[in-house]
């Protein structure tokens, strides 16, 4: 039987193998400097940190930091930062309690200032696109990396509180603070689906994208673009495969990458593998 | 830095991601019941056994048995049996000595009767296509699985000796007993190449296929077909991408799978990652 860390790594691999996933790298679409194999190496590299997340004696932030350090050991840069961030509390919940929204939320609530410090340290390994912090929050800008740690300590800010501060503008943080609602719903949709798992994941991705504006698109291109992508995702779903392909091509042309929706899809795949025990 | 077991798992993933690889599943070609994701799950499942291979206190045969048990935890059946068999002594050599033909050969020479027993037990997890054993060797038919173990013990046959017996008709066994010559040459070709690693691996696969008849093709379709595939691989290489695609289509149509050549490609990828430290 596959281990919990194995299911998490496989979720990352199945996510990138799922096609078509408009705007994201998949088995059939890649960019010259962000290629399919970078995601394979990213998933393999994250494995050790994901395994550390199953060990309650390792801090959740430290497990995340290690997973990102390993993930970054390839030439594509940031491949799965958000997905790994989403997976870590789910992995810990599954390994030490159960794979449920309540247990995952408990893992979030138990995070410490040291977890927050390691979360910030993880930004030193890769460039992650983020928005400017709200006014007055500049000392907590994640782009400061380890330099923000002293400020976290002075104010006794836990990782759960960091996520609260970011939840309004980051979809992964919103999952952390909102009971992982979309992640678990995605898991149910994938588990209840039929046919090859990557096909179910691709359909789930498009469904998620059609329901809420992707925060990574909003960060990089603004709210209006994120909203328009959401509407077009729904049109593509209703229009069928040809429209989905055309939508995918147009997102690539415009350099629009709904990365948060891919992260939630990876989280949903983990839930389907771990909680529902779906066969691949 | 990626662990040795991580490099072995990544080699399995890069192998199946490499395209076009005529006659084998790759990122763009799969069969209804043997799909790309089965290889992803196979690689993830093999990881624990590959990690066991880095631990000198675990028998090499036991590490292999565990890797196959994990690999088999997906619905596609035999995805990477031969590749895992090729990787296990290379992984042990790299982790406990060095990634070289001499060290890998020492690992082979140190195998015991118990290693042979675990090799046979591994056949219980998946159906592996093999040829009838030579006359008088029926008690050692691998298809007997664990039932052959008593016979191995009575005759004190080590895993190295099992491989000697099979080397004439199985390309992976021939690597075990022949200093892993093709595997290390493939590693050098991949490491010396340019461009994305999967492209280099696909070229190396076609080069290997054009040089020696694939023993898995010979097992399933006879020597004449294996020889003809070898000649056509060379014609495809000389003819360019369109001819390679046409060759790939024709192998799929005829159900011809040069699986041993894919195994050696996976071994070569491991050597390039581990010995040469190529970046992905």
XYZ file of C-alpha atoms in Angstrom:
560
model
C 0.000 0.000 0.000
C 1.273 3.432 -0.960
C 2.478 5.562 1.953
C 0.899 8.915 2.761
C 4.024 10.703 1.476
C 3.837 8.525 -1.641
C 0.225 9.582 -2.207
C 1.231 13.236 -1.857
C 4.045 12.868 -4.373
C 1.779 10.942 -6.739
C -0.820 13.727 -6.438
C 1.793 16.215 -7.670
C 2.695 13.918 -10.574
C -0.908 13.190 -11.556
C -1.694 16.912 -11.457
C 0.981 17.774 -14.019
C 0.131 14.700 -16.118
C -3.532 15.762 -16.340
C -4.428 17.330 -19.669
C -5.816 19.635 -20.932
C -5.338 22.008 -18.013
C -5.611 25.420 -19.686
C -2.840 27.809 -18.685
C -0.731 25.272 -16.799
C 2.076 22.964 -17.831
C 0.768 19.489 -18.535
C 1.750 16.381 -20.434
C 1.112 18.091 -23.766
C 2.004 21.723 -23.012
C 5.155 23.268 -21.650
C 7.221 26.428 -21.957
C 10.869 26.525 -23.126
C 12.079 27.319 -19.592
C 9.337 25.607 -17.578
C 9.052 22.068 -18.802
C 7.180 18.911 -17.913
C 10.316 17.267 -16.510
C 10.860 20.157 -14.100
C 7.600 19.149 -12.430
C 8.668 15.494 -12.307
C 11.940 16.467 -10.603
C 10.035 18.904 -8.364
C 7.702 16.156 -7.162
C 10.554 13.702 -6.535
C 12.527 16.414 -4.735
C 9.573 17.300 -2.508
C 9.196 13.696 -1.360
C 11.579 13.848 1.598
C 9.893 16.961 3.046
C 6.463 15.394 2.479
C 7.669 12.337 4.398
C 8.894 14.675 7.175
C 5.353 16.076 7.322
C 4.114 12.615 8.368
C 6.438 12.765 11.407
C 4.794 14.723 14.229
C 8.214 15.403 15.785
C 9.159 17.626 12.824
C 7.606 21.097 12.736
C 5.065 21.607 9.959
C 6.948 24.683 8.752
C 10.232 22.771 8.755
C 8.680 19.931 6.736
C 7.397 22.510 4.253
C 10.782 24.246 4.059
C 12.496 20.918 3.324
C 9.919 19.977 0.696
C 10.444 23.299 -1.096
C 14.223 22.983 -0.846
C 14.002 19.577 -2.544
C 11.395 20.765 -5.063
C 13.664 23.628 -6.131
C 16.449 21.233 -7.192
C 15.645 21.509 -10.916
C 16.054 24.224 -13.526
C 12.429 25.335 -13.882
C 12.199 27.432 -10.725
C 8.889 27.491 -8.885
C 7.035 24.395 -10.009
C 4.856 23.352 -7.053
C 5.321 25.804 -4.159
C 1.590 26.374 -3.656
C 0.668 22.721 -4.100
C 3.245 21.638 -1.520
C 1.991 24.310 0.891
C -1.527 22.955 0.487
C -0.417 19.343 0.875
C 1.676 19.647 4.028
C -1.166 20.047 6.584
C -3.262 17.453 4.718
C -0.363 14.986 4.851
C 0.168 15.602 8.537
C -3.547 15.211 9.269
C -3.741 11.972 7.268
C -0.627 10.505 8.910
C -1.299 11.480 12.509
C -5.106 11.700 12.683
C -7.337 11.417 9.629
C -7.673 12.939 6.178
C -10.568 15.286 7.000
C -11.189 19.046 6.998
C -11.443 19.053 10.806
C -8.143 17.248 11.335
C -6.339 19.379 8.741
C -7.688 22.510 10.425
C -6.355 21.260 13.752
C -2.900 20.936 12.171
C -3.178 24.553 11.020
C -4.274 25.737 14.457
C -1.341 23.999 16.127
C 1.259 25.862 14.051
C 3.796 28.011 15.873
C 5.985 31.048 15.345
C 8.817 28.685 14.379
C 6.566 27.190 11.676
C 6.007 30.722 10.366
C 9.772 31.334 10.376
C 10.382 28.195 8.298
C 7.587 29.167 5.926
C 9.419 32.442 5.271
C 12.739 30.640 4.875
C 11.187 28.512 2.106
C 10.884 31.635 -0.059
C 14.679 31.749 -0.252
C 14.764 28.717 -2.575
C 12.545 29.964 -5.392
C 11.021 33.127 -6.796
C 7.335 33.054 -5.976
C 5.039 35.628 -7.549
C 3.146 37.377 -4.748
C 1.288 40.650 -4.366
C 2.483 43.590 -2.305
C 1.404 43.121 1.296
C -1.418 45.301 2.713
C -0.384 48.672 4.113
C 1.450 48.364 7.396
C 2.311 44.735 6.684
C 5.531 45.431 4.754
C 7.729 43.809 7.450
C 5.848 40.552 6.764
C 6.348 40.620 2.994
C 7.253 37.010 2.152
C 9.774 38.296 -0.394
C 11.909 39.315 2.584
C 12.425 35.593 3.258
C 14.501 34.877 6.360
C 14.824 38.639 6.998
C 11.216 38.714 8.165
C 11.835 36.111 10.855
C 12.851 38.579 13.565
C 9.654 40.518 13.017
C 7.586 37.315 13.295
C 9.277 36.515 16.598
C 8.846 40.037 17.994
C 5.144 39.916 17.279
C 4.664 36.186 18.074
C 2.986 35.535 14.749
C 2.203 31.865 14.025
C 1.960 30.280 10.590
C -1.828 30.089 10.998
C -1.849 33.870 11.534
C 0.364 34.443 8.487
C -2.198 32.501 6.466
C -5.069 34.546 7.945
C -3.333 37.708 6.770
C -2.927 36.301 3.225
C -6.269 34.517 2.873
C -7.964 37.469 1.180
C -5.570 37.477 -1.744
C -4.160 33.938 -1.909
C -6.273 30.898 -2.664
C -3.969 28.424 -0.917
C -3.925 30.519 2.272
C -7.729 30.693 2.004
C -7.811 26.891 2.012
C -5.653 26.781 5.145
C -7.986 29.124 6.986
C -11.281 27.938 5.496
C -11.279 24.245 6.354
C -9.743 23.239 2.985
C -13.245 23.386 1.569
C -12.447 23.520 -2.148
C -9.687 20.935 -1.783
C -11.964 18.365 -0.171
C -14.774 19.083 -2.644
C -12.313 18.584 -5.486
C -11.263 15.300 -3.869
C -14.864 14.120 -3.798
C -15.436 15.080 -7.436
C -12.283 13.208 -8.504
C -13.151 10.165 -6.384
C -16.738 10.051 -7.672
C -15.658 10.407 -11.302
C -15.158 7.681 -13.864
C -12.402 6.923 -16.328
C -8.660 7.528 -16.044
C -7.689 9.605 -13.014
C -5.820 12.289 -15.024
C -8.952 12.893 -17.118
C -11.019 13.326 -13.966
C -8.410 15.707 -12.546
C -8.398 17.805 -15.740
C -12.196 18.087 -15.612
C -12.061 19.013 -11.940
C -9.441 21.673 -12.670
C -11.694 23.296 -15.258
C -14.685 23.122 -12.930
C -12.714 24.791 -10.102
C -11.446 27.448 -12.519
C -15.012 28.213 -13.644
C -16.226 28.754 -10.078
C -13.789 31.209 -8.475
C -11.255 33.693 -9.843
C -7.748 32.226 -9.635
C -5.734 34.269 -7.127
C -2.421 33.597 -8.882
C -3.883 35.133 -12.066
C -5.189 38.053 -9.971
C -1.712 38.541 -8.464
C -0.028 38.641 -11.855
C -2.694 40.235 -14.059
C -5.298 41.810 -11.796
C -8.818 40.968 -10.658
C -10.499 41.768 -13.960
C -8.393 39.285 -15.878
C -8.907 36.632 -13.177
C -12.674 37.154 -13.416
C -12.646 36.956 -17.191
C -10.644 33.705 -17.078
C -13.273 32.277 -14.726
C -16.109 33.163 -17.091
C -14.239 31.806 -20.104
C -13.529 28.560 -18.230
C -17.277 28.053 -17.823
C -17.874 28.828 -21.524
C -15.168 26.302 -22.436
C -16.763 23.651 -20.220
C -20.124 24.197 -21.904
C -18.558 24.354 -25.379
C -16.738 21.024 -25.270
C -13.226 19.805 -26.115
C -12.524 22.143 -29.047
C -13.358 25.220 -27.011
C -11.268 23.926 -24.107
C -8.296 23.547 -26.462
C -8.805 27.047 -27.896
C -9.070 28.441 -24.365
C -5.827 26.655 -23.431
C -4.012 28.072 -26.464
C -5.186 31.597 -25.720
C -4.030 31.440 -22.079
C -0.580 30.251 -23.180
C -0.389 33.084 -25.738
C -1.257 35.644 -23.085
C 1.051 34.097 -20.494
C -1.825 33.573 -18.067
C -1.240 30.786 -15.551
C -4.064 29.827 -13.149
C -1.558 28.254 -10.778
C -3.689 28.297 -7.633
C -6.383 26.245 -9.335
C -3.726 23.673 -10.244
C -2.618 23.657 -6.584
C -6.151 22.920 -5.407
C -6.415 20.169 -8.030
C -3.245 18.559 -6.636
C -4.733 18.796 -3.148
C -7.940 17.183 -4.389
C -5.959 14.350 -5.980
C -4.248 13.723 -2.645
C -7.611 13.578 -0.840
C -9.001 11.161 -3.444
C -5.928 8.911 -3.127
C -5.586 9.071 0.637
C -9.117 9.435 2.004
C -11.034 7.607 -0.708
C -8.305 5.168 -1.710
C -9.003 5.517 -5.425
C -7.052 3.162 -7.673
C -4.757 4.619 -10.327
C 20.662 17.444 -3.360
C 18.556 14.590 -4.609
C 19.105 11.257 -2.847
C 20.269 8.175 -4.730
C 16.795 6.631 -4.359
C 15.339 9.919 -5.629
C 17.576 9.774 -8.699
C 16.454 6.205 -9.362
C 12.793 7.157 -9.103
C 13.350 10.217 -11.284
C 15.088 8.026 -13.873
C 11.916 5.897 -14.094
C 9.780 9.037 -14.487
C 12.033 10.667 -17.085
C 12.103 7.430 -19.054
C 8.332 7.299 -19.442
C 8.163 11.067 -20.067
C 10.659 10.791 -22.939
C 9.000 10.923 -26.347
C 8.916 9.612 -29.030
C 9.988 6.193 -27.784
C 8.626 3.908 -30.507
C 6.739 0.906 -29.127
C 6.725 2.043 -25.507
C 4.288 4.102 -23.445
C 5.399 7.706 -23.271
C 3.945 11.130 -22.598
C 2.093 11.091 -25.914
C 1.302 7.392 -26.403
C -0.498 4.945 -24.186
C -2.774 1.922 -24.406
C -6.298 1.750 -22.944
C -5.154 -0.633 -20.196
C -1.513 0.484 -19.856
C -1.513 4.199 -19.371
C 0.987 6.939 -18.618
C -0.273 7.332 -15.039
C 0.346 3.643 -14.326
C 4.058 4.354 -14.835
C 3.884 7.411 -12.557
C 2.293 5.312 -9.815
C 4.756 2.489 -10.549
C 7.741 4.807 -10.042
C 6.325 6.280 -6.829
C 5.507 2.798 -5.549
C 9.022 1.521 -6.299
C 10.599 4.317 -4.264
C 10.595 2.565 -0.902
C 12.293 -0.542 -2.302
C 14.817 1.622 -4.156
C 15.576 3.359 -0.847
C 16.002 -0.087 0.749
C 18.578 -0.846 -1.951
C 20.734 1.989 -0.581
C 20.822 0.222 2.801
C 23.522 -2.461 2.816
C 21.781 -4.264 5.689
C 18.849 -5.154 3.396
C 19.429 -7.964 0.915
C 19.549 -6.849 -2.706
C 16.866 -9.380 -3.629
C 14.663 -8.204 -0.766
C 15.048 -4.563 -1.881
C 14.063 -5.631 -5.401
C 11.077 -7.630 -4.136
C 9.842 -4.611 -2.154
C 10.327 -2.265 -5.094
C 8.282 -4.561 -7.350
C 5.590 -4.976 -4.688
C 5.249 -1.179 -4.525
C 5.476 -0.776 -8.294
C 2.632 -3.245 -8.786
C 0.211 -1.103 -6.740
C -1.532 0.341 -9.818
C -3.918 -1.041 -12.414
C -1.529 -1.315 -15.385
C 0.277 -4.479 -14.317
C 3.949 -4.792 -15.195
C 5.162 -1.259 -15.799
C 8.836 -1.221 -14.785
C 9.885 -4.710 -13.621
C 12.967 -4.837 -15.847
C 13.985 -1.241 -15.191
C 13.778 -1.763 -11.426
C 15.823 -4.970 -11.751
C 18.484 -3.040 -13.636
C 18.449 -0.147 -11.164
C 18.766 -2.077 -7.909
C 22.481 -3.061 -8.173
C 23.324 0.377 -9.613
C 21.586 2.075 -6.682
C 23.380 -0.129 -4.178
C 26.752 0.499 -5.854
C 26.168 4.276 -5.927
C 25.031 4.407 -2.296
C 27.632 2.109 -0.754
C 30.620 2.439 -3.109
C 30.479 4.342 -6.409
C 28.331 4.483 -9.524
C 30.679 2.491 -11.773
C 30.565 -0.770 -13.748
C 33.121 -2.343 -11.395
C 31.214 -1.467 -8.230
C 27.881 -2.556 -9.709
C 29.452 -5.852 -10.745
C 30.714 -6.348 -7.197
C 27.139 -5.934 -5.951
C 26.050 -8.636 -8.403
C 28.845 -10.976 -7.318
C 27.918 -10.594 -3.661
C 24.344 -11.781 -4.185
C 23.188 -14.872 -2.305
C 20.698 -17.711 -2.552
C 18.311 -15.633 -0.427
C 18.578 -12.802 -2.989
C 17.633 -15.313 -5.675
C 14.660 -16.454 -3.576
C 13.402 -12.883 -3.256
C 13.893 -12.318 -6.979
C 11.574 -15.256 -7.629
C 9.077 -13.993 -5.059
C 8.875 -10.683 -6.968
C 7.247 -12.511 -9.888
C 4.210 -13.127 -7.686
C 3.180 -9.446 -7.891
C 2.929 -9.033 -11.658
C 2.693 -11.033 -14.860
C 6.054 -10.738 -16.597
C 6.422 -12.019 -20.141
C 9.322 -14.472 -20.222
C 10.474 -17.260 -22.487
C 10.369 -20.940 -21.615
C 13.519 -21.874 -19.725
C 16.199 -23.984 -21.448
C 15.742 -27.750 -21.305
C 16.424 -29.168 -17.868
C 15.907 -25.736 -16.275
C 12.130 -26.034 -15.835
C 12.385 -26.073 -12.011
C 13.923 -22.591 -12.260
C 11.180 -21.114 -14.462
C 10.541 -17.683 -12.950
C 6.834 -18.157 -13.570
C 6.892 -20.651 -10.718
C 7.508 -17.688 -8.401
C 7.978 -18.679 -4.774
C 7.511 -22.369 -5.711
C 10.996 -22.354 -7.221
C 12.611 -21.253 -3.979
C 13.118 -24.748 -2.589
C 14.901 -25.767 -5.760
C 17.191 -22.711 -5.522
C 18.079 -23.626 -1.962
C 18.701 -27.297 -2.769
C 21.112 -26.320 -5.510
C 22.589 -23.242 -3.720
C 21.901 -20.990 -6.701
C 22.640 -17.292 -6.133
C 20.930 -14.382 -7.879
C 24.124 -13.793 -9.908
C 23.860 -17.395 -11.136
C 20.175 -16.974 -12.004
C 21.187 -13.999 -14.126
C 23.975 -15.984 -15.806
C 21.399 -18.583 -16.822
C 19.115 -15.902 -18.305
C 21.742 -13.638 -19.870
C 21.516 -15.292 -23.281
C 17.844 -14.451 -23.702
C 17.240 -11.440 -21.470
C 18.883 -8.060 -22.013
C 18.598 -6.948 -18.387
C 20.223 -10.165 -17.133
C 22.941 -9.618 -19.762
C 23.611 -6.210 -18.204
C 23.924 -7.767 -14.756
C 26.476 -10.276 -15.979
C 28.269 -8.075 -18.516
C 29.387 -5.129 -16.402
C 26.276 -3.065 -17.251
C 28.052 -2.042 -20.422
C 25.103 -0.719 -22.428
C 23.621 1.003 -19.388
C 26.777 2.985 -18.659
C 27.285 3.827 -22.338
C 23.700 5.085 -22.469
C 24.425 7.177 -19.362
C 27.418 8.768 -21.071
C 25.429 9.527 -24.223
C 22.657 11.155 -22.170
C 25.116 13.125 -20.032
C 27.078 14.338 -23.075
C 23.927 15.362 -24.958
C 22.377 18.798 -25.176
C 18.846 20.074 -24.773
C 16.078 18.835 -22.491
C 16.891 15.555 -20.764
C 13.781 13.699 -22.045
C 14.771 14.552 -25.635
C 18.247 13.151 -25.028
C 16.759 10.022 -23.474
C 14.430 9.490 -26.448
C 17.375 9.773 -28.857
C 19.411 7.388 -26.738
C 16.535 4.903 -26.705
C 16.380 4.899 -30.503
C 20.151 4.539 -30.750
C 20.135 1.549 -28.363
C 17.234 -0.010 -30.280
C 19.149 0.352 -33.556
C 22.220 -1.460 -32.211
C 20.954 -4.711 -30.650
C 17.764 -6.748 -31.026
C 15.450 -6.068 -28.075
C 15.138 -9.265 -26.036
C 11.615 -8.454 -24.849
C 10.517 -8.249 -28.497
C 12.354 -11.525 -29.151
C 10.554 -13.150 -26.196
C 7.122 -12.087 -27.420
C 7.543 -12.169 -31.211
C 10.697 -14.128 -32.001
C 14.234 -13.284 -33.098
C 13.326 -12.348 -36.659
C 10.917 -9.645 -35.564
C 13.424 -8.337 -32.996
C 16.070 -8.120 -35.712
C 13.733 -6.349 -38.109
C 12.780 -3.806 -35.409
C 16.483 -3.100 -34.891
C 17.039 -2.443 -38.596
C 13.942 -0.263 -38.829
C 15.088 1.739 -35.809
C 18.300 2.612 -37.669
C 16.318 3.574 -40.792
C 14.084 5.785 -38.657
C 17.096 7.474 -37.061
C 18.532 8.228 -40.495
C 15.164 9.303 -41.887
C 14.341 11.947 -39.293
C 11.319 12.841 -37.122
C 8.573 11.878 -39.605
C 10.011 8.415 -40.075
C 10.433 8.004 -36.307
C 6.737 8.872 -35.854
C 5.697 6.432 -38.592
C 7.871 3.724 -37.014
C 6.258 4.423 -33.620
C 2.748 4.142 -35.087
C 3.557 0.868 -36.811
C 4.967 -0.708 -33.629
C 1.833 0.264 -31.697
C -0.362 -1.200 -34.450
C 1.556 -4.480 -34.340
C 1.644 -4.555 -30.536
C 5.444 -4.658 -30.512
C 7.001 -3.314 -27.298
C 10.819 -3.027 -27.083
C 10.629 -3.002 -23.311
C 14.217 -4.043 -22.582
C 15.552 -1.071 -24.520
C 13.354 1.197 -22.381
C 14.780 -0.507 -19.266
C 18.350 0.212 -20.390
C 17.349 3.820 -21.122
C 16.052 4.163 -17.552
C 19.331 2.714 -16.278
C 21.263 5.185 -18.422
C 19.205 8.071 -17.034
C 20.072 6.966 -13.510
C 23.792 6.868 -14.364
C 23.626 10.336 -15.934
C 21.827 11.734 -12.862
C 23.890 9.954 -10.235
C 27.390 9.607 -11.690
C 27.447 12.689 -13.913
C 25.134 14.855 -11.841
C 23.268 16.210 -14.864
C 20.752 18.963 -14.137
C 17.124 18.403 -15.068
